[in-house]
Each structure stands twice: as structure tokens, then as C-alpha cells.
Coordinates of C-alpha atoms in Angstrom, one line a residue:
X69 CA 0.0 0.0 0.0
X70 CA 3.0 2.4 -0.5
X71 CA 2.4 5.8 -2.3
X72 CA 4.8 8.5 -2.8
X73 CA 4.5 11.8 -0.7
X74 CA 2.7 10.3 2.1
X75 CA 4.1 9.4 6.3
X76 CA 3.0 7.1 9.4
X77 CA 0.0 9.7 9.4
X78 CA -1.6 8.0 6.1
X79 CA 0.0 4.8 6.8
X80 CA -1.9 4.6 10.1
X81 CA -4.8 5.5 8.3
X82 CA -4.7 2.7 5.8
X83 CA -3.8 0.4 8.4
X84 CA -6.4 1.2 10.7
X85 CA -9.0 1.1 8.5
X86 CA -8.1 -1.6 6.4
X87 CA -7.5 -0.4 2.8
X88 CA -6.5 -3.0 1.3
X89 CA -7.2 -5.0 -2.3
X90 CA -10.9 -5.6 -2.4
X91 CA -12.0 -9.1 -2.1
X92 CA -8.1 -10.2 -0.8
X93 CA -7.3 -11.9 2.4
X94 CA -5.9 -8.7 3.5
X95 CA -9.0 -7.4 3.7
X96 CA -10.6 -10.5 5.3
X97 CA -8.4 -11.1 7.8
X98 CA -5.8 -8.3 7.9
X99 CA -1.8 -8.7 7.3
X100 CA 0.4 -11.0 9.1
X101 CA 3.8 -8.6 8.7
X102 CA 4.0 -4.6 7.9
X103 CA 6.6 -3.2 7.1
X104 CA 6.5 0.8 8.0
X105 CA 9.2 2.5 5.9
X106 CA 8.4 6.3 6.2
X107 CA 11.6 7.4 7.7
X108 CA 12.1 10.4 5.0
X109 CA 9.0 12.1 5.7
X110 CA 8.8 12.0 8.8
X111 CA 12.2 13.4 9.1
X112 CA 10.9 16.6 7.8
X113 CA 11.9 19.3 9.7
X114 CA 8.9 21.8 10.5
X115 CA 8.9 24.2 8.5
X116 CA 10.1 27.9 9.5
X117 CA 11.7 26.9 12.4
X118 CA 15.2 27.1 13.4
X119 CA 15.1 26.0 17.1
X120 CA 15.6 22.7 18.6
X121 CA 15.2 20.9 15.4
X122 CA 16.8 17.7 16.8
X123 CA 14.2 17.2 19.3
X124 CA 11.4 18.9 17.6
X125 CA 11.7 15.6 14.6
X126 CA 12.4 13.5 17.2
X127 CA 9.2 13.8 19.4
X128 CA 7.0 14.6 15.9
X129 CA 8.6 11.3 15.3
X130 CA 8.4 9.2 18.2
X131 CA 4.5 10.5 18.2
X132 CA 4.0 8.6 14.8
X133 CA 5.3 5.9 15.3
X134 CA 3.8 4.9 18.4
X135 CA 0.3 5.7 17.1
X136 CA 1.2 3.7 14.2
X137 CA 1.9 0.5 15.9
X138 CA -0.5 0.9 18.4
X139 CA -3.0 0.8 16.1
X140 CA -1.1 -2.1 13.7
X141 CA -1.0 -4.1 17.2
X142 CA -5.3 -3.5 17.6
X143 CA -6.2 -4.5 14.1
X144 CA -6.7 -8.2 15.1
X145 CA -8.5 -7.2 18.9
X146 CA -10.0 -10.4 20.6
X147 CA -13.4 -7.4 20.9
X148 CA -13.7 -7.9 17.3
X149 CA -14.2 -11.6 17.6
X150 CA -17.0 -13.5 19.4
X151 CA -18.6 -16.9 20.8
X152 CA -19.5 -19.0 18.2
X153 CA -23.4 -18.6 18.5
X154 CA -23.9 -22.0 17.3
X155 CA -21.8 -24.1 18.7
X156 CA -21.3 -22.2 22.1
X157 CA -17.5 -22.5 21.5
X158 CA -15.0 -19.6 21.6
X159 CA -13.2 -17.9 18.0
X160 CA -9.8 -17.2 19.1
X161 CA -8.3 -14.2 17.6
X162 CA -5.4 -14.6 15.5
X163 CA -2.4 -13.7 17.1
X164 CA -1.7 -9.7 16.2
X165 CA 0.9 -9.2 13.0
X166 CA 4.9 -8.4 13.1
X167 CA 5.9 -4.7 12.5
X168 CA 8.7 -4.0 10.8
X169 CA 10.3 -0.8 11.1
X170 CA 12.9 0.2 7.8
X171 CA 15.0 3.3 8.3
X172 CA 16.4 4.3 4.7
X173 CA 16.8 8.0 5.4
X174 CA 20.5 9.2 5.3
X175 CA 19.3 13.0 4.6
X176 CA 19.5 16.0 3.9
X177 CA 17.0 17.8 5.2
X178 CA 18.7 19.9 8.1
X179 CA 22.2 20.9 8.6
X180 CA 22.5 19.0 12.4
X181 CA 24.0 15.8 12.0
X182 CA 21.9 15.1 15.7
X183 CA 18.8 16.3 13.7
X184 CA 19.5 13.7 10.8
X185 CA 20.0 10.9 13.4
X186 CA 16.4 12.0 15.2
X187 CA 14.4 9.8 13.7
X188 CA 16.7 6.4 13.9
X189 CA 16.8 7.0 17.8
X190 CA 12.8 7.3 17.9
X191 CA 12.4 4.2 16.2
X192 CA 14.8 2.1 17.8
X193 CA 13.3 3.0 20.9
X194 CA 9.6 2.3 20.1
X195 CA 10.8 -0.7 18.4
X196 CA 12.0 -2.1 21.6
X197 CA 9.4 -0.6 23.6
X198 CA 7.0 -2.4 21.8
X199 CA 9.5 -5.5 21.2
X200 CA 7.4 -8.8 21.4
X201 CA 5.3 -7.3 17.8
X202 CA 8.3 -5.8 16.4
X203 CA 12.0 -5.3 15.2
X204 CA 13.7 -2.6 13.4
X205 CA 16.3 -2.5 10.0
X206 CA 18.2 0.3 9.0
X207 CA 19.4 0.4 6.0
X208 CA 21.0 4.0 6.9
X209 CA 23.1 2.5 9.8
X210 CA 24.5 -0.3 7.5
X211 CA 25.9 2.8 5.1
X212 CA 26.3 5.7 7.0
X213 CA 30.0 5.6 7.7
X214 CA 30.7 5.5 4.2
X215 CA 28.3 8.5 3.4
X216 CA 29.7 10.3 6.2
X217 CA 33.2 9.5 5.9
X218 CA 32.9 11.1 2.4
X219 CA 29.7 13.3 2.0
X220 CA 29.9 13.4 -1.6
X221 CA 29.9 9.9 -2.5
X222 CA 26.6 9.3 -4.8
X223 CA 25.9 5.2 -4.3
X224 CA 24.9 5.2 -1.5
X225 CA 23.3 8.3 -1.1
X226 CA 21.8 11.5 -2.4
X227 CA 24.0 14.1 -4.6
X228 CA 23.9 16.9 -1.7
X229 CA 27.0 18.5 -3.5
X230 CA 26.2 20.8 -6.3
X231 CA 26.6 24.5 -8.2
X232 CA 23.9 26.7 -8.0
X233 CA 22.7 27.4 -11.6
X234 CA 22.4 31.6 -10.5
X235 CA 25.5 31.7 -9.0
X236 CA 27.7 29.6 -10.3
X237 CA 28.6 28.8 -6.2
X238 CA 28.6 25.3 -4.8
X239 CA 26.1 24.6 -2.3
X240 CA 25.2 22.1 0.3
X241 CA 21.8 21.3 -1.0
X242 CA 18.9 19.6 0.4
X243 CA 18.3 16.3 -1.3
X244 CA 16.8 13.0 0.1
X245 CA 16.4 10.5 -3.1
X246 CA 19.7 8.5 -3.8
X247 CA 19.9 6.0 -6.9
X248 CA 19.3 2.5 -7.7
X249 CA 22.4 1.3 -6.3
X250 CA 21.0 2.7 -2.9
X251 CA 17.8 0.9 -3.3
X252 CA 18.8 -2.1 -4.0
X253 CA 21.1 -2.3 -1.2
X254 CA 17.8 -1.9 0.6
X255 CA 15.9 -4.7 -0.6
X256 CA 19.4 -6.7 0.8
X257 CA 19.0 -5.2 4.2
X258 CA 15.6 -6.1 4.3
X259 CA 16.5 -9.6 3.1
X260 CA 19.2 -9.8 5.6
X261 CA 16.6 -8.9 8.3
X262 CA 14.2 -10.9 7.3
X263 CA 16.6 -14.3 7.4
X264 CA 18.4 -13.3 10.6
X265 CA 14.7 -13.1 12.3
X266 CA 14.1 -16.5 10.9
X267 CA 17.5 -17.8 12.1
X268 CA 17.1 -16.9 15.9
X269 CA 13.2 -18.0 15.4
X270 CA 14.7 -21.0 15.1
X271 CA 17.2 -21.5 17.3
X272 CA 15.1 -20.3 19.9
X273 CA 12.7 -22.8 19.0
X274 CA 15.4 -25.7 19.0
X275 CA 17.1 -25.0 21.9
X276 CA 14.6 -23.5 24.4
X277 CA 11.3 -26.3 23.5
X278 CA 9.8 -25.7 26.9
X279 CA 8.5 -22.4 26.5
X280 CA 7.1 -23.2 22.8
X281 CA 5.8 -27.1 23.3
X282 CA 4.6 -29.2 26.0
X283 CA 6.3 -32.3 26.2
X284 CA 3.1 -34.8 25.4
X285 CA 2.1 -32.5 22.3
X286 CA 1.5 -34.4 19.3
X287 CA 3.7 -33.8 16.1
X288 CA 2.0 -31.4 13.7
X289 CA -0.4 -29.9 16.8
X290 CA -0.3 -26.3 17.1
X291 CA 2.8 -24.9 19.4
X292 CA 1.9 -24.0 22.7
X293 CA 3.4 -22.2 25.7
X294 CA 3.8 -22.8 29.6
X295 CA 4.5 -19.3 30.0
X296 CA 2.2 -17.5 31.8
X297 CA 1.7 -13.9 32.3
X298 CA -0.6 -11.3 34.2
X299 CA -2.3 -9.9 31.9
X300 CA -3.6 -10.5 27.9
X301 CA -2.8 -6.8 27.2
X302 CA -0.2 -6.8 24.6
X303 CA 0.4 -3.0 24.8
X304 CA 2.5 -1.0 26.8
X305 CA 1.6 2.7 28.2
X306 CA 2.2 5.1 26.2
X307 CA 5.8 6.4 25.8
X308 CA 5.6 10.1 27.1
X309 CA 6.8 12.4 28.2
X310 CA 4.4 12.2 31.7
X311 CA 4.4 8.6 32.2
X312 CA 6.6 8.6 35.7
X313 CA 8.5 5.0 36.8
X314 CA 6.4 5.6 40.2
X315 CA 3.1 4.9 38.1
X316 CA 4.0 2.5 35.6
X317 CA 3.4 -0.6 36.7
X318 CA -0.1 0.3 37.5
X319 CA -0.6 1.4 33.8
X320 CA 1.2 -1.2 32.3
X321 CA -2.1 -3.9 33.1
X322 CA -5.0 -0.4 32.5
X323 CA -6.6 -1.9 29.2
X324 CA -5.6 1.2 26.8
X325 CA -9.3 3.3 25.9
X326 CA -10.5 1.9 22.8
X327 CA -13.2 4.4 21.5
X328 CA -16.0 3.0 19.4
X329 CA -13.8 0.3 18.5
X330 CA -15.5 -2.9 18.4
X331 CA -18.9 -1.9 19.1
X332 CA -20.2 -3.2 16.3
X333 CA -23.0 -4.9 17.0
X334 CA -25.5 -3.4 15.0
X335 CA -23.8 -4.7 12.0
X336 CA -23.4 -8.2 12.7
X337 CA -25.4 -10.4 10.9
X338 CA -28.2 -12.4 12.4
X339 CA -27.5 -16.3 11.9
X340 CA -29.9 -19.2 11.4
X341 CA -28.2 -21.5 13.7
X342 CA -30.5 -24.4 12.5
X343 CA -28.9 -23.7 8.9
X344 CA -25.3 -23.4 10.3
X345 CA -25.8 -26.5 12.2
X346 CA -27.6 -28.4 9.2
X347 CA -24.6 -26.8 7.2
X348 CA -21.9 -28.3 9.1
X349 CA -23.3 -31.4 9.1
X350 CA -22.7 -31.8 5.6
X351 CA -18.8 -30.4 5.9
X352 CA -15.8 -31.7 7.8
X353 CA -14.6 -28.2 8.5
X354 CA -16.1 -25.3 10.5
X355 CA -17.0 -22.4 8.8
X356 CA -16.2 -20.2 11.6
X357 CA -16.0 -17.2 9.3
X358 CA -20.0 -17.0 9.3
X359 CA -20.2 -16.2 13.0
X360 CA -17.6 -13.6 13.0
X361 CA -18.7 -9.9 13.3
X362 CA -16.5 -7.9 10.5
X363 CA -13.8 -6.2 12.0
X364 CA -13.6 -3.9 8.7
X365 CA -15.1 -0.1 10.8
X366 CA -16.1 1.6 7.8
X367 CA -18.8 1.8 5.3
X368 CA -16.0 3.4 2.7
X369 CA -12.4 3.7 2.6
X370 CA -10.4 4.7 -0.8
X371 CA -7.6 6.2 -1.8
X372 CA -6.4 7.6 -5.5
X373 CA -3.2 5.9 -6.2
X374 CA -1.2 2.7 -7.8
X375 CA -2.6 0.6 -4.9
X376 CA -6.2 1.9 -4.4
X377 CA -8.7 3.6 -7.0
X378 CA -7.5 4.7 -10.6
X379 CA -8.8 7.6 -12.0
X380 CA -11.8 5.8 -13.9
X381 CA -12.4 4.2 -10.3
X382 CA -12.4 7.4 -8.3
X383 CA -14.9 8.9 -11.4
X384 CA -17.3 6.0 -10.6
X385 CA -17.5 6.1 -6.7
X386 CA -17.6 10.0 -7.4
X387 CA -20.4 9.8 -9.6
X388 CA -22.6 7.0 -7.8
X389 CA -22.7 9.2 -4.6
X390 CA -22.7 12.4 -5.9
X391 CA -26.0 14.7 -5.9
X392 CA -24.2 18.4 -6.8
X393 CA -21.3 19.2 -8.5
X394 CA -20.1 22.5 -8.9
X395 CA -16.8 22.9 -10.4
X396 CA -15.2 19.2 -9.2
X397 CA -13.5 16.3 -11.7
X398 CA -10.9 13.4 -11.5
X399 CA -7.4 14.2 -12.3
X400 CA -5.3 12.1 -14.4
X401 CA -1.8 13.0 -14.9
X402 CA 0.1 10.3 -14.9
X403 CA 2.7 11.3 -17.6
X404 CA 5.4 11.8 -14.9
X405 CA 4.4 8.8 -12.5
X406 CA 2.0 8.1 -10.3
X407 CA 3.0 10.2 -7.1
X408 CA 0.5 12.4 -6.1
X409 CA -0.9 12.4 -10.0
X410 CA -4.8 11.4 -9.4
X411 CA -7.4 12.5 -7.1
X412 CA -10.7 14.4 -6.6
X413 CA -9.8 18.2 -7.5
X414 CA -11.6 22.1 -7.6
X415 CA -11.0 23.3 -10.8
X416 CA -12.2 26.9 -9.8
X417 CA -13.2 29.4 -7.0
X418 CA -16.2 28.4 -5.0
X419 CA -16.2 25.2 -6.3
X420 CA -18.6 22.4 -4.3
X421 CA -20.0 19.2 -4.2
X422 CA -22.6 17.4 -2.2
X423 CA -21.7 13.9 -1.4
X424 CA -24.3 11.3 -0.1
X425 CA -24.3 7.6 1.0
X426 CA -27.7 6.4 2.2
X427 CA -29.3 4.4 4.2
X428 CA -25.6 3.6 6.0
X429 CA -24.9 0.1 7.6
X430 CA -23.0 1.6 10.5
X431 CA -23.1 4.1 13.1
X432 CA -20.8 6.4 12.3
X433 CA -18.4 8.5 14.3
X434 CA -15.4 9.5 12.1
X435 CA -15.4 10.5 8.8
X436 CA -11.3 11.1 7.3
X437 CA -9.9 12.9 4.2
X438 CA -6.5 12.3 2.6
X439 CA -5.8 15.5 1.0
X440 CA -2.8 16.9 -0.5
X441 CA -0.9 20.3 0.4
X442 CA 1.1 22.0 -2.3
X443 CA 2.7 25.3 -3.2
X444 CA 3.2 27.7 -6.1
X445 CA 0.6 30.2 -7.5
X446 CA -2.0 27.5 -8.5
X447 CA -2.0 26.9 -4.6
X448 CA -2.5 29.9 -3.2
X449 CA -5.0 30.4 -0.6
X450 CA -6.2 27.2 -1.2
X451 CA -8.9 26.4 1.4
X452 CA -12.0 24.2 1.3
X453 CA -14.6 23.6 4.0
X454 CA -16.0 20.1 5.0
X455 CA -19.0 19.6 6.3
X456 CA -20.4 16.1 7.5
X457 CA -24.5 16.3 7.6
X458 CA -27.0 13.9 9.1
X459 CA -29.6 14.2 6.2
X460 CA -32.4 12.4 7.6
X461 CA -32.3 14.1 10.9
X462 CA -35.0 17.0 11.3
X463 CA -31.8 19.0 13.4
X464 CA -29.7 18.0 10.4
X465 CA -26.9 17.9 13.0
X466 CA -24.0 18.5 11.2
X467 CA -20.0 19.2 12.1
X468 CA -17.6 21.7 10.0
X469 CA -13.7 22.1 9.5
X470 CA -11.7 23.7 7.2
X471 CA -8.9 22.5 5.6
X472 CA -5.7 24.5 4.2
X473 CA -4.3 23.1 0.8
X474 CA -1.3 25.0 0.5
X475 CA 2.4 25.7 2.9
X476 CA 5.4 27.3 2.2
X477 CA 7.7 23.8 1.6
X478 CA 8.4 23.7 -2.1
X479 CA 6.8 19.6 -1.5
X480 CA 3.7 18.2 -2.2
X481 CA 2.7 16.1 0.8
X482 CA -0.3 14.3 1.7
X483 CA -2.4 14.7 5.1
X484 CA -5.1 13.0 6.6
X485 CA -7.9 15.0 8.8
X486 CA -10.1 12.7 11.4
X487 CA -13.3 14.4 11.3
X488 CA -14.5 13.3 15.2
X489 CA -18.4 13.9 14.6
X490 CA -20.1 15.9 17.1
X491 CA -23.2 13.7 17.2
X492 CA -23.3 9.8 15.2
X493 CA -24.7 9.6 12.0
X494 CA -26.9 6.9 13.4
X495 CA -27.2 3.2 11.0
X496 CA -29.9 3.3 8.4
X497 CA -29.7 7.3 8.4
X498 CA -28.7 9.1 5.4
X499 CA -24.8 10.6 5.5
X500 CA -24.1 13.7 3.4
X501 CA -20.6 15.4 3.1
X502 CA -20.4 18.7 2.1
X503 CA -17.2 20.5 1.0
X504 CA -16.9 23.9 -0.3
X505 CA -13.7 26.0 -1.7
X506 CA -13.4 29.0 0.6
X507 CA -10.1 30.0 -0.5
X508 CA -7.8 29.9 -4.3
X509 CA -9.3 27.6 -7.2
X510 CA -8.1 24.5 -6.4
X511 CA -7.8 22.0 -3.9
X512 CA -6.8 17.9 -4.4
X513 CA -8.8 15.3 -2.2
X514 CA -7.2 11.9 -2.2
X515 CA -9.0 9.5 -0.5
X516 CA -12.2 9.3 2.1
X517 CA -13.4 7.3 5.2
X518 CA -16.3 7.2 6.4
X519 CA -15.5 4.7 9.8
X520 CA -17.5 3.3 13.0
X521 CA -14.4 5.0 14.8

């Protein structure tokens, strides 16, 4: 699910709520291993700031990365699985997936050598904070003494060395993409990784046999362990900045709040157990899947890009749910690659559109936009207001935000915006978005959710 121009923010966000291939076991079932590689851009300094910008990437850092695994280490909750209904016996949730951290960023995006290394130190940390779900590969630490020992070595790394074209000076420039050589060297890493995991997997399992496999297990029986522990909560506290050694303990076994998440049991369906019994009768195997709620919480998740809609699919979804248009179209400018290249876009001032999904199977509590910011004169002043509107309530509750589409960094990055509704749009009622450019004559959406939480 990679995409150019996007960090842990959108890779949270697919993660979360599952945008995966359609009709794939990924989106059944979820993933068994991410791999989070988003080291670049979220090393971006802020912009327009000069002070503390080691620590000022390294929290912003540290802050995204946590969330992100948090949430990669929910997706698979034992509240989005049940009692089989039918059979009165429990549907174990599968165990939650591996995350792999990769750090490829060398730099250069700020002149501290400190600031450059912010983001490795917040990773190894939460790696090993979180350590039973996860391990972390850096492809930067493998190479860095090279790059550093000679900045203006090009295999390895970006050409950071250069004349400027005005001047006719050299400059230190900031550059962040490095060639194939570099990239390939990744993939090894990775590989490397990958094998030495498998290796001490292994070992472990051949040399240590008591804490995987019980003596009198049969051969080809599911491993099992005689450790025991206190508690089934697989996540830490939180790692900030006021979480004190005196009160950890007591919030290391606190079940973390989980939101809406899980309370979906207005959308399970209602089984015939007579059927299901009848059913299984006739079959060796236990079709456990039917008595499972789905853990999927939204009604609609997309995204414009290589791994989600195309532009003729964004068109259609567009279209289907669309009841005004004022001004709004596909882009499809792919001539240059795909980065960034298709999405939902205003091709004037004031230009709206009213978006509508009826008669929704969910309650609804969040609704998210992907949206890109740019800069330049076609992005000036770019702003567009969003507003999410129960249409079949006689209040037509409703909850507004607006959203800037252009900054001062000479990048085009994408962001997400969690829309938190003020009141549910309640199942069976009839969800409208509305969004409005207040500001310039463009503005590029990229992808929508509309989630239980």
C-alpha cells in the first residue's frame, strides 16, 4: 500500500482502517507482517523553524510511530471476535501481526548531523518498547559511515554537492532521493533482516522447546506455551513524556481506551443457527468465518493511487454518490508517474459538491480525508470547508472544518484530517458530506473514510 509523498500519518490510516485490495485476504483477515518505511518524511523538519530541530523531529517522530503501531497491534482485537453462536465454542483471535520498522533516510534535510539521526533513535526506541510485535532494519546505519566519511559519495546516497545554476557557487543542497544502487542495497537489508529473524526464530525454538511445546504435544499440533503472564494486554503505556516510573506498573495492566472500536453490534449479521448447524453437518470443517462480526469499521475507505482507486475508479464512486457538482473532476496525470498524479480536484473558485451515502450500515463516528498540500501560485490560498451532515435528521446535525491546501515547503505532501463527529450519524440514516472551496481555485482530495471510529 505504498504511495509517494505520504508518512506514518496515512500509513496509520490505511492500516487502521483496512484499505487493502478488495475481495483479498488482507482485507478479510488483515496482514500478518507490515513493514512501516516512512523514515524520510517524517524526518521533515517543520517548517520555518530554526530551534531545537533535533528534538522537535524527534518527538513529531516518536509521536507517529507509536500511534502507528499501536493501532497495527489492535487490528486483530479479541473485541472484534466472538462466541460461536452456534456451537457455544470460543473464536480465538489470530495472534496480532509483526511490525517491521525500515530506516532508509540518510538525509539531507537539516544541517545538524543530531537532527539527521532524530528519527533512527525514535524508532529504535519504540521498536524495543514495543518489542514482542516488532523489530527494526536500517538500511542508513549499515551505510552511514561511508556516506559520512565522504559526503559526496553518490551510491549510497543523495548528490547533496552541487553548483547553483544563479551563481555559479557550490552549495550544500537539500536532497533525500539517492539511486538505484541505494535501493537495492535496501531490498538486501531487508532480506538480511528478514533471514536473521528467521534464524534466531529457530534457534530459539530448537534449543529453548519448553517455552514453545509441551512435552506430550502431538507432532503437527499447534505450538503451545507454559509461560504465563498477568495480563492479555499486549500494549504498553504510552511512551511520554508524563508517564513517571512511580506509576508505571499500574498502567502497564489499564486496558488502553478503545473508542468505538469494536462496538459493532449493529452490524453483525443475524445467523440461522439451524442452517449453520444443518450446514456443518454436511462439511468436515467449520466455517467459523460465518459467526464472525467484521472487523472492517467503515462503510468506505479509498484512496487515488497505484494501490487503491485509478482515475476511472475514483470517477465511478464519485459519480454514484454524488448529488451536486459544482466545479469538481478526476485528475489524471500520470505522464510523470503516479506520485500524487490522481485525485478528486476544484477546478475553480467556490467550487462544491454534495456527497451522499444512504441508508448507512454503521453508526458512524469518524469521517477522514487524505488530501494533499502543495505550493506555487496555482496553490495559493487554497482552502475548502467540510462539512459532514445527518440528512435524515429533522436538526440536520451537522459538524464543519476547514482544511488549508497550500504551505510554504516547495513539496507536495499528503495529510489526513479525522473528522470526530459531534453527534453519530446513526445506521440506516442518510450521511451527506459537504465541501466547499473558501479559498484559491483549487484543492486535491485523495482519498475518504467514512469509519464506526
Amino acid at each position: 500500500i505504498a504511495m509517494g509523498g505520504i508518512s506514518s500519518q496515512q500509513g496509520n490510516t490505511f492500516v487502521k482502517y483496512w484499505m487493502y485490495p478488495p475481495n483479498s485476504a488482507l482485507q478479510k483477515w488483515g496482514p500478518d507482517i507490515i513493514i512501516h518505511s516512512f523514515s524520510t518524511n517524517d524526518s521533515l523538519p517543520p517548517w520555518g523553524q530554526t530551534e531545537d530541530l533535533p528534538g522537535k523531529v524527534y518527538r513529531a517522530a516518536r509521536a507517529g510511530l507509536e500511534q502507528f503501531v499501536r493501532e497495527a497491534l489492535q487490528i486483530r482485537s479479541p473485541l472484534e471476535y466472538t462466541t460461536d453462536k452456534c456451537s457455544a465454542t470460543t473464536v480465538p483471535p489470530p495472534p496480532p501481526p509483526l511490525v517491521i520498522f525500515v530506516d532508509d533516510y540518510l538525509g539531507h534535510q537539516q544541517d545538524s548531523v543530531l537532527g539527521e539521526l532524530s528519527y533512527n533513535t525514535a524508532m529504535v526506541q519504540i521498536a524495543n518498547w514495543y518489542q514482542t510485535h516488532t523489530m527494526a532494519i536500517s538500511y542508513a546505519d549499515v551505510v552511514r559511515d561511508l556516506v559520512y566519511q565522504n559526503t559526496q559519495e553518490t551510491t549510497f546516497s543523495a548528490q547533496w554537492h552541487s553548483v547553483n545554476p544563479r551563481t555559479r557557487q557550490p552549495e550544500f543542497q537539500v536532497e533525500v532521493h539517492f539511486g538505484h544502487y541505494g535501493h537495492m542495497s535496501i531490498a538486501w537489508v531487508l532480506a538480511f533482516g528478514m533471514l536473521e529473524l528467521v534464524t534466531q526464530y529457530c534457534d530459539d525454538a530448537e534449543n529453548l522447546p519448553s517455552q514453545h511445546q509441551n512435552d506430550n504435544q502431538e507432532e503437527g499440533q499447534p505450538l503451545t506455551t507454559t509461560k504465563t503472564t498477568a495480563t492479555t494486554n499486549i500494549l504498553p503505556p504510552r511512551l511520554t513524556d508524563s508517564l513517571s516510573l512511580e506509576a508505571i506498573s499500574q498502567e502497564w495492566f489499564t486496558p488502553p481506551p478503545r473508542s468505538n472500536r469494536g462496538n459493532n453490534n449493529n452490524t453483525t449479521t443475524t445467523l440461522d443457527c439451524s442452517k449453520v448447524n444443518n450446514a456443518r453437518e454436511k462439511s468436515s470443517t467449520t466455517e467459523t468465518e460465518q459467526t464472525q462480526p467484521n472487523a472492517n469499521p467503515c462503510i468506505m475507505a479509498w484512496v487515488a493511487g497505484p494501490v487503491g482507486l485509478n482515475a476511472n475508479g475514483v470517477n465511478q464512486v464519485m459519480r454514484q454518490h454524488n448529488i451536486q457538482n459544482n466545479g469538481w473532476k478526476v485528475e489524471t496525470d500520470t505522464k510523470d508517474g503516479w506520485k500524487q498524479k490522481i485525485g478528486w480536484v476544484a477546478t475553480k473558485a467556490g467550487a462544491s459538491f454534495v456527497f451522499e451515502l444512504p441508508r448507512i450500515s454503521k453508526d458512524i463516528h469518524v469521517v477522514s480525508l487524505m488530501y494533499m498540500k502543495s505550493y506555487g501560485e496555482k496553490w495559493k490560498d487554497s482552502r475548502a470547508k467540510i462539512t459532514i451532515v445527518d440528512a435524515s435528521s429533522s436538526s440536520k446535525t451537522n459538524t464543519t472544518t476547514e482544511l488549508e491546501g497550500s504551505h510554504e515547503p516547495q513539496v507536495s505532501i499528503a495529510f489526513t484530517e479525522e473528522i470526530h463527529l459531534t453527534q453519530p450519524v446513526l445506521q440506516q440514516s442518510n450521511l451527506q458530506l459537504h465541501v466547499e472551496l473558501m479559498g484559491g481555485t483549487t484543492f486535491k482530495i485523495l482519498g475518504l473514510m467514512v469509519c464506526a471510529w
